[in-house]
Short mmCIF file of C-alpha atoms in Angstrom, two decimals:
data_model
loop_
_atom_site.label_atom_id
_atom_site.label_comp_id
_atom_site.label_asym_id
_atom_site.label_seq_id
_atom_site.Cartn_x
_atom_site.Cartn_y
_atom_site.Cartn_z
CA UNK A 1 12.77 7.68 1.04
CA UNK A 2 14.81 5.45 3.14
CA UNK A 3 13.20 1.82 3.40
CA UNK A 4 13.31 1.72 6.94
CA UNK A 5 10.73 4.30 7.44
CA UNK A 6 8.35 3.00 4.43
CA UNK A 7 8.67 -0.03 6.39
CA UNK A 8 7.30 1.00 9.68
CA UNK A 9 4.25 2.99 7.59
CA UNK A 10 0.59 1.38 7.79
CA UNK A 11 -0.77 -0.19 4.19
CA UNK A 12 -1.83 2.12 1.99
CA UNK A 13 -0.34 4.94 3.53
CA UNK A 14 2.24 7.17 2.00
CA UNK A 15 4.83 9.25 4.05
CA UNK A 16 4.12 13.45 3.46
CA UNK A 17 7.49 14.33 4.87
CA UNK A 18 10.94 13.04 3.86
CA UNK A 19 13.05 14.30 7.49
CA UNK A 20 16.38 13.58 6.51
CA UNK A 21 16.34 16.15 3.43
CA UNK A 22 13.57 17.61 5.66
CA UNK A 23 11.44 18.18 2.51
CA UNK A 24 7.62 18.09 1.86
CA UNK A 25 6.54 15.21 -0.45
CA UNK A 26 3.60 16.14 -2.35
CA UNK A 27 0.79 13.18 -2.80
CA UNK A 28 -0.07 12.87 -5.73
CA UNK A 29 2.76 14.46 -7.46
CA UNK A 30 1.47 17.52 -9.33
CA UNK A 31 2.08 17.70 -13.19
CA UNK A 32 2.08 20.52 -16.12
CA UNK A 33 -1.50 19.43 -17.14
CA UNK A 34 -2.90 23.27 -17.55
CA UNK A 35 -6.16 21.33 -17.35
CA UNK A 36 -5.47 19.94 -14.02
CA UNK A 37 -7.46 21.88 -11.21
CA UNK A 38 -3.89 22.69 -9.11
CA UNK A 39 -2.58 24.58 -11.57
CA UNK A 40 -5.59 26.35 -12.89
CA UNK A 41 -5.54 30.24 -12.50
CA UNK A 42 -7.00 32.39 -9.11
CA UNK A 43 -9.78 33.60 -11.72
CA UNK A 44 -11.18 30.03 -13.01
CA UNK A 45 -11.04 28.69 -9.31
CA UNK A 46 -13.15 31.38 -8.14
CA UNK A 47 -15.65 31.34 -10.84
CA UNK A 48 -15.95 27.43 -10.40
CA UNK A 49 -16.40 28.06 -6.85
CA UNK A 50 -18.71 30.70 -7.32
CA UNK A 51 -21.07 28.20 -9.71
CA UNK A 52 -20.41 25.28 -7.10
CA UNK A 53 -21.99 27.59 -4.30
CA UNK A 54 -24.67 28.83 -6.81
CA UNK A 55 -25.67 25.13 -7.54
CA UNK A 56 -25.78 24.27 -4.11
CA UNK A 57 -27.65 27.33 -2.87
CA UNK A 58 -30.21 26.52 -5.74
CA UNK A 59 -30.66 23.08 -4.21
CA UNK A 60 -30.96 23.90 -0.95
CA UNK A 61 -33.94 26.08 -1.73
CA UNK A 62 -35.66 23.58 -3.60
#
């Protein structure tokens, strides 16, 4: 990222978009942790989303 533009950025911000290569910069960089919840498979994020909403339901009745 040119220094310029960090420069110009509020603290504690980071930039999203780098426009000279006009690429996206992804915050916080992803990794090849298979445990990490980004690169978990369409069938564990739906049944974690499924208990999430069950949990929630259940409390709400309460």
């Amino acid at each position: 990222m040119d220094y310029q533009v960090q420069e110009l950025l509020p603290p504690g911000t980071v930039a999203l978009e780098d426009l000279q290569r006009n690429e996206i910069i992804l915050q916080p960089t992803p990794s090849d942790d298979p445990e990490q919840p980004l690169n978990w498979s369409v069938g564990r994020k739906t049944v974690n989303y499924v208990i999430v909403c069950f949990y929630a339901l259940i409390t709400f009745t309460l």
